[in-house]
Structure formats: structure tokens, C-alpha cells
Coordinates of C-alpha atoms in Angstrom, one line a residue:
M17 CA -0.4 0.1 0.2
A18 CA 1.3 3.6 -0.8
A19 CA 2.6 5.3 2.1
P20 CA 2.5 8.8 3.4
S21 CA 5.0 10.6 4.3
P22 CA 6.5 9.3 7.3
Q23 CA 8.5 11.4 9.8
P24 CA 12.5 10.8 8.8
R25 CA 14.1 8.6 11.4
K26 CA 18.1 9.2 11.9
P27 CA 20.5 6.0 10.9
V28 CA 22.1 4.5 13.7
I29 CA 26.2 4.8 14.6
L30 CA 26.7 1.6 17.2
T31 CA 29.4 1.8 19.2
V32 CA 30.9 -1.2 21.1
D33 CA 33.5 -1.2 24.1
D34 CA 33.9 -2.9 27.2
D35 CA 35.6 0.2 28.8
P36 CA 33.1 2.5 29.6
A37 CA 35.8 5.5 29.9
V38 CA 36.3 4.8 25.6
S39 CA 32.5 3.9 25.1
R40 CA 31.9 7.6 26.6
A41 CA 34.6 9.2 24.6
V42 CA 33.7 7.3 21.2
A43 CA 30.1 8.4 21.9
R44 CA 31.0 11.9 22.5
D45 CA 33.0 12.6 19.4
L46 CA 31.0 11.1 16.9
R47 CA 27.8 13.0 18.5
R48 CA 29.7 15.9 18.2
R49 CA 30.5 16.0 14.1
Y50 CA 27.1 13.7 13.5
G51 CA 24.7 13.9 16.2
A52 CA 22.7 16.1 13.9
D53 CA 21.8 13.8 11.0
F54 CA 22.7 10.7 12.6
R55 CA 21.8 8.3 16.1
I56 CA 24.6 7.6 18.2
M57 CA 23.8 4.9 20.4
R58 CA 26.8 2.8 22.6
A59 CA 27.0 -0.4 24.0
E60 CA 29.6 -2.0 27.1
N61 CA 29.3 -5.7 25.3
G62 CA 27.9 -7.5 22.4
P63 CA 25.3 -9.5 24.1
D64 CA 23.7 -6.0 24.6
A65 CA 24.6 -4.5 21.2
L66 CA 23.0 -7.7 19.8
A67 CA 19.7 -7.0 21.2
A68 CA 19.6 -2.8 20.2
L69 CA 20.4 -4.0 16.9
N70 CA 17.2 -6.8 16.9
E71 CA 15.2 -4.1 18.6
L72 CA 16.0 -1.6 15.9
K73 CA 15.3 -4.1 13.0
L74 CA 11.9 -4.8 14.3
R75 CA 11.3 -1.1 14.8
G76 CA 12.2 -1.1 10.4
E77 CA 15.4 1.4 11.7
T78 CA 18.9 1.3 10.1
V79 CA 22.4 1.3 10.8
A80 CA 25.0 3.1 9.0
V81 CA 28.3 2.3 11.1
F82 CA 29.3 -0.2 13.4
I83 CA 32.1 0.7 15.8
A84 CA 33.7 -2.6 17.6
D85 CA 36.6 -2.8 19.9
H86 CA 38.2 -5.8 19.2
R87 CA 39.4 -7.1 22.8
M88 CA 36.1 -7.6 25.0
P89 CA 35.2 -10.8 27.0
Q90 CA 31.9 -12.4 26.2
M91 CA 32.0 -11.7 22.6
T92 CA 35.2 -10.5 20.5
G93 CA 34.8 -7.4 18.3
I94 CA 35.1 -9.7 15.5
E95 CA 32.4 -11.9 16.3
F96 CA 30.1 -9.2 17.2
L97 CA 30.7 -7.7 13.9
E98 CA 29.9 -10.6 12.1
A99 CA 26.8 -11.5 13.9
A100 CA 25.4 -7.9 13.3
M101 CA 25.8 -8.4 9.6
D102 CA 23.2 -10.9 9.7
L103 CA 21.0 -8.2 10.9
F104 CA 22.6 -5.2 9.1
P105 CA 24.7 -6.5 6.1
L106 CA 24.8 -2.7 4.6
A107 CA 26.3 -0.9 7.4
R108 CA 29.8 -0.3 7.7
R109 CA 32.2 -1.5 9.8
V110 CA 34.8 -0.4 11.9
L111 CA 37.6 -2.5 14.6
L112 CA 39.3 -0.1 17.0
T113 CA 42.1 -2.0 17.8
A114 CA 45.6 -1.6 20.1
Y115 CA 49.1 -1.8 18.3
A116 CA 49.6 -5.7 19.1
D117 CA 46.4 -6.8 17.4
T118 CA 46.8 -5.3 14.4
H119 CA 47.1 -8.2 12.9
A120 CA 43.5 -9.5 13.8
A121 CA 42.2 -6.7 12.5
I122 CA 43.9 -7.6 9.4
D123 CA 42.1 -11.1 9.5
A124 CA 39.0 -9.4 10.2
I125 CA 39.2 -8.2 6.9
N126 CA 38.3 -11.6 5.1
I127 CA 36.3 -12.6 8.3
V128 CA 33.9 -9.7 8.2
D129 CA 34.7 -7.6 5.4
L130 CA 35.8 -5.2 7.5
D131 CA 36.0 -1.9 6.0
H132 CA 38.6 -0.3 8.5
Y133 CA 39.9 -0.6 11.7
L134 CA 41.7 1.8 13.6
L135 CA 44.5 2.3 16.5
K136 CA 43.3 3.5 19.7
P137 CA 44.2 6.3 21.0
W138 CA 42.7 8.0 17.6
D139 CA 43.2 11.8 19.1
P140 CA 43.0 14.1 17.4
P141 CA 39.8 12.9 15.6
E142 CA 39.7 16.1 13.6
E143 CA 42.8 13.8 11.9
K144 CA 42.4 10.2 12.9
L145 CA 38.8 9.3 13.1
Y146 CA 36.3 11.9 11.2
P147 CA 37.8 10.9 7.7
V148 CA 37.6 7.6 8.1
I149 CA 33.5 7.9 9.2
D150 CA 33.2 10.5 6.6
A151 CA 34.3 8.1 4.2
L152 CA 32.4 5.4 5.1
I153 CA 29.2 7.1 5.8
E154 CA 29.6 8.4 2.2
A155 CA 29.5 4.6 0.6
W156 CA 26.8 3.7 2.8
R157 CA 25.0 6.5 1.7
Q158 CA 25.1 5.4 -1.7
T159 CA 24.4 1.7 -1.4
G160 CA 23.0 1.7 2.5
D161 CA 19.3 0.5 4.0
R162 CA 16.6 2.9 4.6
A163 CA 14.6 3.3 7.5
I164 CA 11.0 1.4 7.2
P165 CA 9.2 3.7 9.8
H166 CA 6.1 1.6 8.9
T167 CA 4.2 -1.7 10.2
K168 CA 6.2 -4.7 8.7
I169 CA 4.0 -7.6 7.6
I170 CA 6.4 -11.2 7.0
G171 CA 4.3 -13.6 4.9
H172 CA 4.1 -15.7 2.2
P173 CA 1.7 -14.8 -1.2
W174 CA 0.4 -18.5 -0.9
N175 CA -0.6 -18.4 3.1
A176 CA -4.4 -17.3 3.0
R177 CA -3.9 -15.8 6.3
S178 CA -0.8 -13.1 4.9
S179 CA -3.2 -12.1 1.9
E180 CA -6.1 -11.3 4.8
V181 CA -3.8 -9.2 6.9
R182 CA -2.8 -7.8 4.0
E183 CA -6.5 -6.1 3.3
F184 CA -7.6 -5.8 6.8
L185 CA -4.5 -3.4 7.3
A186 CA -4.7 -1.5 3.7
R187 CA -8.6 -1.3 3.9
N188 CA -8.1 0.4 7.2
R189 CA -5.9 2.9 5.6
L190 CA -3.0 1.2 8.1
Y191 CA 0.2 1.7 5.9
Y192 CA 2.2 -1.4 6.1
T193 CA 5.6 -2.5 4.2
W194 CA 5.1 -6.1 3.1
F195 CA 7.9 -8.7 3.2
R196 CA 8.2 -12.7 1.9
A197 CA 9.2 -15.0 4.5
D198 CA 11.7 -17.0 1.8
E199 CA 13.6 -13.5 0.9
P200 CA 16.8 -12.3 2.6
K201 CA 14.9 -9.1 4.2
G202 CA 12.2 -11.3 5.8
R203 CA 13.8 -13.9 7.1
Q204 CA 16.1 -11.3 8.7
L205 CA 13.3 -9.8 10.5
L206 CA 11.2 -13.3 11.6
E207 CA 15.3 -14.0 13.0
A208 CA 15.9 -10.6 15.0
A209 CA 11.9 -11.4 16.4
G210 CA 12.9 -15.1 17.3
L211 CA 10.5 -16.6 14.9
D212 CA 10.9 -18.9 11.7
D213 CA 8.2 -19.3 8.8
S214 CA 6.1 -21.3 10.6
T215 CA 4.4 -18.9 12.1
L216 CA 3.0 -17.0 9.4
P217 CA 2.0 -14.2 8.7
V218 CA 3.9 -11.9 11.7
V219 CA 3.2 -8.3 12.0
I220 CA 5.9 -5.9 13.5
T221 CA 4.9 -2.6 14.8
E222 CA 6.3 0.7 14.2
Q223 CA 7.2 0.8 17.9
G224 CA 8.7 -3.0 17.4
T225 CA 5.5 -5.2 18.8
T226 CA 5.6 -8.6 16.9
L227 CA 2.2 -10.0 16.4
V228 CA 1.9 -13.8 15.6
A229 CA -0.9 -14.8 13.0
P230 CA -2.9 -12.3 14.4
T231 CA -6.6 -11.8 14.2
D232 CA -8.5 -8.6 13.0
A233 CA -9.8 -7.5 16.7
E234 CA -5.8 -8.4 17.6
L235 CA -4.6 -5.9 14.5
G236 CA -7.1 -3.3 15.3
A237 CA -6.5 -3.1 19.3
T238 CA -3.1 -3.0 18.5
L239 CA -2.6 -0.7 15.5
G240 CA -4.5 2.2 17.4
L241 CA -8.4 1.5 15.9
S242 CA -11.1 1.8 18.1
T243 CA -12.7 -2.1 18.6
T244 CA -15.3 -1.6 21.2
P245 CA -17.9 0.5 21.7
A246 CA -17.0 3.5 24.6
E247 CA -20.4 3.6 25.6
D248 CA -23.5 1.4 27.1
F249 CA -25.7 3.2 25.1
Y250 CA -26.7 4.8 22.1
D251 CA -29.6 6.2 19.9
L252 CA -28.9 4.8 17.3
V253 CA -26.7 1.6 16.0
V254 CA -25.6 1.2 12.7
V255 CA -24.5 -2.5 11.6
G256 CA -22.1 -2.7 8.5
G257 CA -19.8 0.0 7.3
G258 CA -20.7 -0.2 3.5
P259 CA -22.0 2.5 1.8
A260 CA -25.2 2.0 3.3
G261 CA -23.8 2.1 6.9
L262 CA -21.4 5.0 6.5
A263 CA -24.6 7.5 4.9
A264 CA -26.5 6.0 7.7
A265 CA -23.9 7.2 10.4
V266 CA -23.3 10.3 8.7
Y267 CA -27.1 11.9 8.5
G268 CA -27.4 9.9 12.3
A269 CA -24.5 11.7 13.9
S270 CA -25.3 14.9 11.9
E271 CA -28.8 15.4 13.1
G272 CA -28.1 14.6 16.7
L273 CA -28.2 11.3 17.4
K274 CA -26.2 9.6 19.3
T275 CA -24.4 7.1 16.9
V276 CA -22.6 4.0 16.7
L277 CA -21.4 1.9 13.6
I278 CA -20.0 -1.6 13.6
E279 CA -18.0 -3.1 11.3
R280 CA -16.4 -6.4 11.2
T281 CA -13.9 -5.6 8.8
A282 CA -13.3 -2.2 7.1
T283 CA -15.8 0.5 6.2
G284 CA -16.2 0.7 3.0
G285 CA -18.1 -2.9 2.5
Q286 CA -17.5 -4.5 -1.2
A287 CA -17.8 -0.9 -2.8
G288 CA -14.4 -0.2 -0.7
Q289 CA -12.6 -2.8 -2.8
S290 CA -13.9 -1.9 -5.9
S291 CA -11.0 -0.6 -7.8
R292 CA -13.0 2.4 -9.7
I293 CA -16.6 3.3 -9.6
E294 CA -17.4 5.3 -12.4
N295 CA -21.1 5.4 -12.3
Y296 CA -21.7 7.0 -9.2
L297 CA -22.9 10.5 -9.5
G298 CA -20.9 13.7 -9.2
F299 CA -17.4 11.9 -9.9
P300 CA -16.9 12.1 -13.7
D301 CA -13.7 10.5 -13.8
G302 CA -14.9 7.6 -11.7
V303 CA -13.5 7.0 -7.9
A304 CA -11.8 4.3 -6.3
G305 CA -13.9 2.6 -3.9
S306 CA -11.5 2.8 -1.3
Q307 CA -11.1 6.5 -1.7
L308 CA -15.4 6.9 -1.3
A309 CA -15.0 5.1 1.5
E310 CA -12.2 6.7 3.2
R311 CA -14.1 10.2 2.4
A312 CA -17.2 9.2 4.0
R313 CA -15.6 7.8 6.8
R314 CA -14.0 11.4 7.7
Q315 CA -17.3 12.6 6.8
A316 CA -18.8 10.2 10.1
E317 CA -16.4 11.1 12.1
K318 CA -16.5 14.9 11.7
F319 CA -19.8 15.1 13.0
D320 CA -18.9 12.3 16.1
A321 CA -20.2 9.3 14.6
E322 CA -18.4 6.7 16.7
L323 CA -17.1 3.8 14.4
I324 CA -16.0 0.4 15.6
T325 CA -13.9 -1.9 13.5
A326 CA -12.8 -5.4 13.6
A327 CA -16.2 -5.9 15.9
E328 CA -19.0 -8.3 15.1
V329 CA -22.8 -8.0 16.1
V330 CA -23.9 -11.5 16.9
G331 CA -27.5 -11.0 18.2
L332 CA -30.0 -8.5 18.8
D333 CA -32.3 -8.8 21.9
V334 CA -36.1 -6.9 21.9
D335 CA -37.8 -6.0 25.0
G336 CA -40.9 -3.3 24.3
A337 CA -39.1 -0.1 23.6
A338 CA -35.5 -1.6 24.1
R339 CA -33.1 -3.2 21.6
T340 CA -29.8 -4.9 23.0
V341 CA -27.3 -5.2 20.2
H342 CA -24.7 -8.7 21.0
L343 CA -21.1 -8.6 20.3
S344 CA -18.9 -11.4 19.4
D345 CA -16.8 -10.4 22.6
G346 CA -19.6 -10.8 24.7
R347 CA -20.2 -7.0 25.1
S348 CA -23.6 -5.6 24.9
I349 CA -24.8 -1.8 24.4
G350 CA -28.1 -1.0 24.1
T351 CA -30.0 1.2 21.9
R352 CA -33.3 3.0 21.0
A353 CA -33.1 2.2 17.3
V354 CA -31.1 0.2 14.8
I355 CA -30.1 0.3 11.2
L356 CA -29.2 -3.2 9.7
A357 CA -26.6 -2.4 6.7
M358 CA -24.5 -5.6 6.8
G359 CA -24.0 -6.2 2.9
V360 CA -23.6 -9.2 1.4
A361 CA -20.7 -11.8 1.3
Y362 CA -19.1 -13.1 -1.8
R363 CA -21.1 -16.5 -2.7
E364 CA -18.6 -19.3 -2.8
L365 CA -17.8 -20.9 -5.9
P366 CA -19.0 -24.9 -6.0
A367 CA -15.8 -26.2 -8.1
D368 CA -13.7 -29.1 -7.2
G369 CA -10.5 -27.8 -5.0
C370 CA -11.8 -24.5 -4.6
S371 CA -11.7 -24.5 -1.2
E372 CA -8.5 -25.9 -0.5
L373 CA -6.7 -23.1 -2.7
T374 CA -8.7 -20.4 -0.9
G375 CA -6.5 -17.5 -0.3
A376 CA -3.6 -19.3 -2.1
G377 CA -4.1 -18.0 -6.0
V378 CA -7.8 -18.6 -5.3
Y379 CA -9.8 -15.0 -4.1
Y380 CA -13.1 -13.6 -3.0
G381 CA -13.0 -10.4 -4.7
A382 CA -9.9 -8.4 -6.1
T383 CA -8.4 -7.1 -2.9
T384 CA -5.7 -4.5 -3.6
S385 CA -2.8 -6.7 -2.1
V386 CA -3.3 -9.4 -4.2
A387 CA -4.2 -7.9 -7.5
A388 CA -0.7 -5.8 -6.9
D389 CA 1.2 -9.1 -7.0
C390 CA -0.3 -10.4 -10.7
D391 CA 2.1 -8.4 -12.5
G392 CA 3.0 -10.6 -16.0
E393 CA 0.8 -13.3 -15.1
E394 CA -2.5 -14.9 -16.5
V395 CA -5.4 -14.5 -14.2
F396 CA -8.9 -15.5 -14.2
V397 CA -12.0 -13.8 -13.7
I398 CA -14.9 -15.4 -12.5
G399 CA -18.0 -13.7 -12.9
G400 CA -20.3 -11.4 -15.4
A401 CA -21.2 -8.7 -13.3
N402 CA -20.1 -5.1 -12.8
S403 CA -17.8 -5.8 -10.1
A404 CA -16.3 -8.5 -12.2
G405 CA -16.1 -6.3 -14.8
Q406 CA -14.2 -4.1 -12.9
A407 CA -11.9 -6.2 -11.6
A408 CA -11.0 -7.1 -14.7
M409 CA -10.3 -4.1 -16.3
H410 CA -7.9 -3.2 -12.7
L411 CA -6.0 -6.1 -13.7
S412 CA -5.3 -5.9 -16.9
R413 CA -3.6 -3.2 -16.1
T414 CA -0.6 -5.7 -15.1
A415 CA -1.6 -9.4 -15.6
E416 CA -0.1 -10.3 -19.3
K417 CA -3.9 -11.3 -19.9
V418 CA -7.2 -11.8 -18.0
H419 CA -10.3 -14.3 -18.8
I420 CA -13.4 -13.3 -17.7
V421 CA -15.3 -15.9 -17.5
C422 CA -18.8 -16.3 -16.9
R423 CA -22.3 -18.5 -17.3
R424 CA -23.9 -16.2 -20.3
T425 CA -22.5 -13.0 -22.1
L426 CA -21.6 -9.9 -20.6
E427 CA -24.4 -7.9 -22.1
D428 CA -26.7 -10.3 -19.4
S429 CA -25.5 -8.5 -16.5
M430 CA -22.8 -5.9 -16.7
S431 CA -23.3 -2.2 -17.7
H432 CA -22.8 -0.8 -20.9
Y433 CA -19.8 1.5 -20.1
L434 CA -18.1 -1.2 -18.9
I435 CA -18.8 -3.6 -21.9
Q436 CA -17.1 -1.3 -24.2
Q437 CA -14.2 -0.5 -21.8
I438 CA -13.5 -4.3 -21.4
R439 CA -13.6 -4.6 -25.4
A440 CA -11.3 -2.1 -26.3
T441 CA -8.8 -3.9 -24.1
G442 CA -6.4 -5.8 -25.7
N443 CA -5.3 -8.1 -23.1
I444 CA -9.1 -9.0 -21.8
V445 CA -10.4 -12.5 -23.2
E446 CA -14.0 -12.4 -22.4
R447 CA -15.3 -16.7 -21.9
P448 CA -18.9 -16.5 -22.1
Y449 CA -21.0 -19.3 -21.6
T450 CA -18.6 -21.1 -19.2
V451 CA -18.3 -22.5 -15.8
V452 CA -15.1 -23.4 -13.8
H453 CA -15.3 -27.0 -12.9
A454 CA -12.2 -27.9 -11.5
V455 CA -8.9 -26.0 -10.2
R456 CA -5.6 -27.6 -9.7
G457 CA -2.3 -26.9 -7.7
N458 CA 0.3 -28.1 -5.2
G459 CA 0.1 -25.7 -2.5
H460 CA -0.8 -22.7 -4.5
L461 CA -3.5 -22.3 -7.9
E462 CA -2.0 -23.6 -11.0
R463 CA -4.0 -24.6 -13.9
I464 CA -8.0 -24.0 -14.1
C465 CA -10.1 -26.6 -15.5
L466 CA -13.0 -24.7 -17.0
Q467 CA -16.6 -26.4 -19.1
D468 CA -18.2 -24.6 -22.3
L469 CA -22.0 -25.1 -21.0
R470 CA -23.0 -25.3 -24.4
T471 CA -21.3 -28.6 -25.3
G472 CA -20.1 -29.6 -22.8
E473 CA -16.3 -29.9 -23.6
R474 CA -13.6 -29.4 -20.8
D475 CA -10.7 -27.9 -21.7
E476 CA -7.4 -26.6 -18.7
H477 CA -5.6 -23.2 -18.8
R478 CA -2.5 -22.4 -16.7
C479 CA -3.2 -20.0 -14.1
G480 CA -1.6 -17.8 -11.7
R481 CA -4.8 -16.3 -9.5
M482 CA -8.6 -16.8 -9.9
F483 CA -10.9 -13.7 -8.3
I484 CA -14.4 -14.7 -7.7
F485 CA -17.5 -12.9 -8.6
I486 CA -20.4 -14.8 -8.7
G487 CA -23.2 -13.0 -6.5
A488 CA -23.3 -12.6 -3.0
E489 CA -25.3 -14.2 0.1
P490 CA -26.7 -11.8 3.0
R491 CA -24.6 -13.3 6.5
T492 CA -28.2 -12.8 8.5
D493 CA -28.9 -16.2 10.2
W494 CA -28.3 -14.1 13.5
V495 CA -31.3 -11.7 13.4
E496 CA -33.8 -14.7 13.2
Q497 CA -33.8 -15.0 16.6
A498 CA -34.7 -11.3 17.0
G499 CA -38.3 -12.6 15.1
I500 CA -36.8 -10.3 11.8
A501 CA -38.6 -11.4 9.0
R502 CA -35.9 -12.5 6.1
D503 CA -36.9 -14.0 2.8
D504 CA -36.2 -17.6 1.3
H505 CA -32.4 -16.2 0.4
G506 CA -31.5 -14.6 3.8
F507 CA -32.1 -10.9 2.8
I508 CA -34.1 -8.8 5.1
L509 CA -38.3 -8.1 3.9
A510 CA -38.8 -4.4 4.8
G511 CA -41.7 -2.4 4.0
P512 CA -44.5 -3.0 1.4
D513 CA -42.7 -5.9 1.5
L514 CA -44.3 -7.1 5.0
R515 CA -48.0 -7.0 3.9
D516 CA -48.2 -11.2 3.4
V517 CA -45.7 -11.5 6.7
A518 CA -47.1 -12.3 10.1
G519 CA -45.9 -10.7 13.5
W520 CA -46.4 -7.1 12.9
T521 CA -47.3 -5.5 16.2
L522 CA -48.0 -1.9 15.9
D523 CA -51.7 -0.4 14.6
R524 CA -49.6 1.4 11.8
P525 CA -48.1 0.0 9.0
P526 CA -44.0 -0.2 8.8
H527 CA -42.3 2.3 7.5
Q528 CA -40.6 2.2 4.1
L529 CA -37.3 0.5 5.3
E530 CA -38.7 -0.6 8.4
T531 CA -38.4 -4.6 9.3
S532 CA -41.0 -6.6 10.7
V533 CA -39.6 -5.5 13.6
P534 CA -40.2 -1.5 15.1
G535 CA -37.0 0.4 15.3
V536 CA -35.1 -2.2 13.8
F537 CA -34.5 -0.8 9.9
V538 CA -32.5 -1.9 6.9
A539 CA -30.1 -0.4 4.3
G540 CA -28.1 -1.4 1.1
D541 CA -27.7 -4.7 -0.6
V542 CA -28.6 -6.8 2.5
R543 CA -32.2 -5.8 1.8
A544 CA -34.4 -8.1 0.0
N545 CA -34.9 -6.3 -3.8
S546 CA -32.3 -4.2 -3.2
A547 CA -30.9 -2.2 -6.6
K548 CA -27.3 -3.4 -5.6
R549 CA -26.0 -0.2 -6.6
V550 CA -23.8 2.0 -4.4
A551 CA -25.8 5.1 -5.3
A552 CA -28.8 3.0 -4.5
A553 CA -27.2 2.3 -1.1
V554 CA -26.4 5.8 -0.1
G555 CA -29.8 6.8 -0.6
E556 CA -31.3 3.9 1.7
G557 CA -28.7 4.9 4.7
S558 CA -29.7 8.2 3.9
M559 CA -33.2 7.6 4.2
T560 CA -33.2 5.5 6.8
V561 CA -32.3 8.4 9.4
M562 CA -35.3 10.2 8.3
L563 CA -37.5 7.0 9.3
V564 CA -35.4 6.5 12.3
H565 CA -36.6 9.7 13.6
R566 CA -40.3 9.3 12.4
Y567 CA -40.5 5.8 14.4
L568 CA -38.5 7.9 18.0
A569 CA -41.7 10.5 17.8
E570 CA -44.0 7.9 17.7
A571 CA -42.5 6.1 20.3

């Protein structure tokens, strides 16, 4: 993910000497000359210095120069430099020696690729110390490391949880740097944390905190997201942070309701994962889903809506006018009204081998982090609606070839403007009247087996990654115990759709977007017969707040 301009961190010059007086003198002379541009650190033995280096590595800092005394107990200067090279291989290395130890310094040139050795004492530093360090710093600046001030993820592209963690951070606008565990930088970070590649993914925060295969809730809490409501009671609880939920939070908070929005993953919903939305009113050049979600999130916070991330609603109790929302962590909050805007989840592809390779080449949706890894690959997009078309256009920028596989033709379910764009893109291939029969791979996706619905013929193709958009299903099982009516597919019924549904308890008819439980409203894709468009979701989310006010005035 693109990182903001961080506060620059000074690179480190580290000196190690077991004689406290010498250690202080070296640090003093270095600080006098280089303190404005470098952080001068000192240690009085090798093990302490290595422990400090591990901390620096985990925090993403970098070291420019090591200056180590040769004769030290526990660990000689050469032994220290040999170990330090594993952590910061590009740092320049200086050995402090007495005249009698010059032979050791010469040997060290071969052992640790020593850059220089200095005889003690080095007075005056202007003649004997600074010219040496100046030259080493200049050489380091040409080839040396740069600090990595952001959160670091060490994982593997075919590790499913690694992909999920990258996407969680990206969608929540938490900047990170990605390292493969099978490459030198990743291995160095794992070793600094005392871990290996059996524990992936590993997340190391900017402060050096290490998380091993963390849950979304652990990530959110550690990295500063709000993961638990601050209060026990609200005027309005919005469940779901897609366009409908965000619109409801904006209008609810701006019109004086004490509002909390609870989202299980990241604000934006499926729309937030869209590479570009081109038919949303007011954006003639299109807008990235993540950008739209971020603007809506900031707008909601401006009006003091409370946004909770990585928390899941699992139950709703209704007792007269009281509504109680239950979270997966066991906490409950009371509210006067509820808006259900949970959106939908991608429908699973029933092809042979698909579930085993999910997250290892098989993906639901085209996540930002995974799409960036498709450079030069042949990829397949499964589905024929707008979300599939937008993903295909986005992937075509880097992938060698993009195949769109759909059961019918694009004209059956995709917007005309998007079809035109796809057919004008040379590396996108349409495969109509086709389904995925099976996927193959050893640890990750390698081949895809397609079946022609007209002829029944099957053929296999090499495939680097497959992105699935075959419709969506609501996650609404938990609302049933509250008496909220759903249709045969699990979508929530509201307003006029409740005419033939028993259970309505009031003399008045339900409001337009009110569910079978008074005071509980529904908006967006989770509503039965909704338009499944971003603009419609935003409109419904806004409209529910007007209906909430009407309900509260009647109560």
C-alpha cells in the first residue's frame, strides 16, 4: 500500500566497547560531528549491542556504521560484527584495536569484510577518526538501507492468512511494508523476532511489537483502531460499514443522534474494494472505492459518529422499546433504534479444489494487495456483473492476460460503459457460457479447468490467480432470533414487502425501510429486492435516518 511521508528517522551509528571511559569518549566524539544527522548509540558488550540491534530491526530502523572494540569479554569485536552483519548487512564496519592486535584486524578484513580498523587512541578525532567515518558514511549512503518506519508484515503469497492481514491493513488505511518470508529481508526480520516461517504471518508494529498470526481484532486494537464501543447506550446503532451504513452514520450523527457504527472488517464494504466506480453521481472521472469509503468515514467522524472496526454483531434482543445489540466479544450495548446495513458476502464457487486453494491463488473479490502481485501473470475473473468487470479492468494493467469467465454474456448483467471498456482492452479475453469445473495446484493455484455449457467440453489452462464474483449472499442468520423476517434467500424484508408476513405488532403499517421489528431498519444490499448499486445504498442509508426520527417521535 502506498505510504504517506513519514517523519524521517535518523540512521544509527553504534559503538561497542567494554571500557566505559572509552565507550563514552567514542560516543562523545561521534555525537559532536554526526549528531545532527545520525543517532549515536553505545553499548558496553556484544550481547547487549545485538539485543539493541534486534529492537532496531523490528522497529524498521537502520544502521549506517558499527564501531566495535576488538578485545571484549563474552564476545570479541570480530564476533560481534559477524553477528551484526546478519541483521544489517549493508552497514559499514570498523574495528578498534591496540597496536598489538593489528594482525587480528587484518584477519577480520576477510572474516567480516571489515571496512576499516582504527588504532587506539585516535586523538585528534579531526585527523584520525572523522575522515574515516566521513568516507564510510558516504559509501553507505550510496548503497545502504533506508529506514522502514511503518508496520511490517512478513508472510508468503500463498499463505491465506497473510493475504487477509494485508487486506485488513490496506482497507483500514493502516500503512505497511510487505516482506516475503522466503527472501533475505523477511528472514532477517523473523530471526530478529526469534521466529521462523512456521508462524506466518508475523506483524511487527512501528514500535517493535510482534504479533504472530493475529486476529483482525488483535491487529485493530494494537494498531490504534477503535474496536470496542465507548458507551453502553446509543440513540442509533448502525450494523455494517458499507456505503449504506456510512451514509446512515453521517446523517444520524449530523442530525443529533448519538450514533455508533459497528463493522466486522473495514469501512467501505464490497464497494470499498472496487478499483474504480464510474457511474456514481458527481464523479465524472470515476472514484476508487477505497477513496469513497475513506471520505465517508472522515465525514462520519467529523459529525462525531463513533466508528468501531473488527467487531462483529452476533445478536439482537427486543424488549418493548428497548433494543440490545450483542457483540462477539460478549459485550452488549443498548439503543433506541437499529439500522441493519451488513451488506453481503461473496457466494462461494462450488468447483472441485476451490475451497482447499482459497487464499492461495483463489480469491473472492480482487483485493488491493493481491492484485498488485499479478504482474506478468495470466489470471481469471469469474463472474459477469459490474464488480467482475471493474476487477478485470484493474487487473489488466499489470497481468499478462485477463480471462472473464461467465455463465451467460456480459450484456446480461454488466453496464454498457464497462463492456465497451473491456472490449477495447487488448489483454482481456471473454469466455461466455463457461463455468469453472475444477482448479488444480500443489499448495497454490496452478491450473483451472473450464467447461463450455453449450458443448460440455472441458479444457485446462495455466492460471496464476483466480478472482471470484459470482453473486453474493447475506449474513443474516443471527437476526432470526430477534423475529426479523427474511425472504427465502436470507435477505431482510422491509416496508411493503411485509404485507404477507405475520408478526407485525403495531397499528400503523411499517415504514418504508422498517423491518418486521419496529425500530429496526434495513438499508443497502442486505435488503430484499435492493438495487445492488452504491448510489442506491447511500440513498437508503440516508433515508433510514429520516425514518428513525419518525419512529422515535411516535414512540
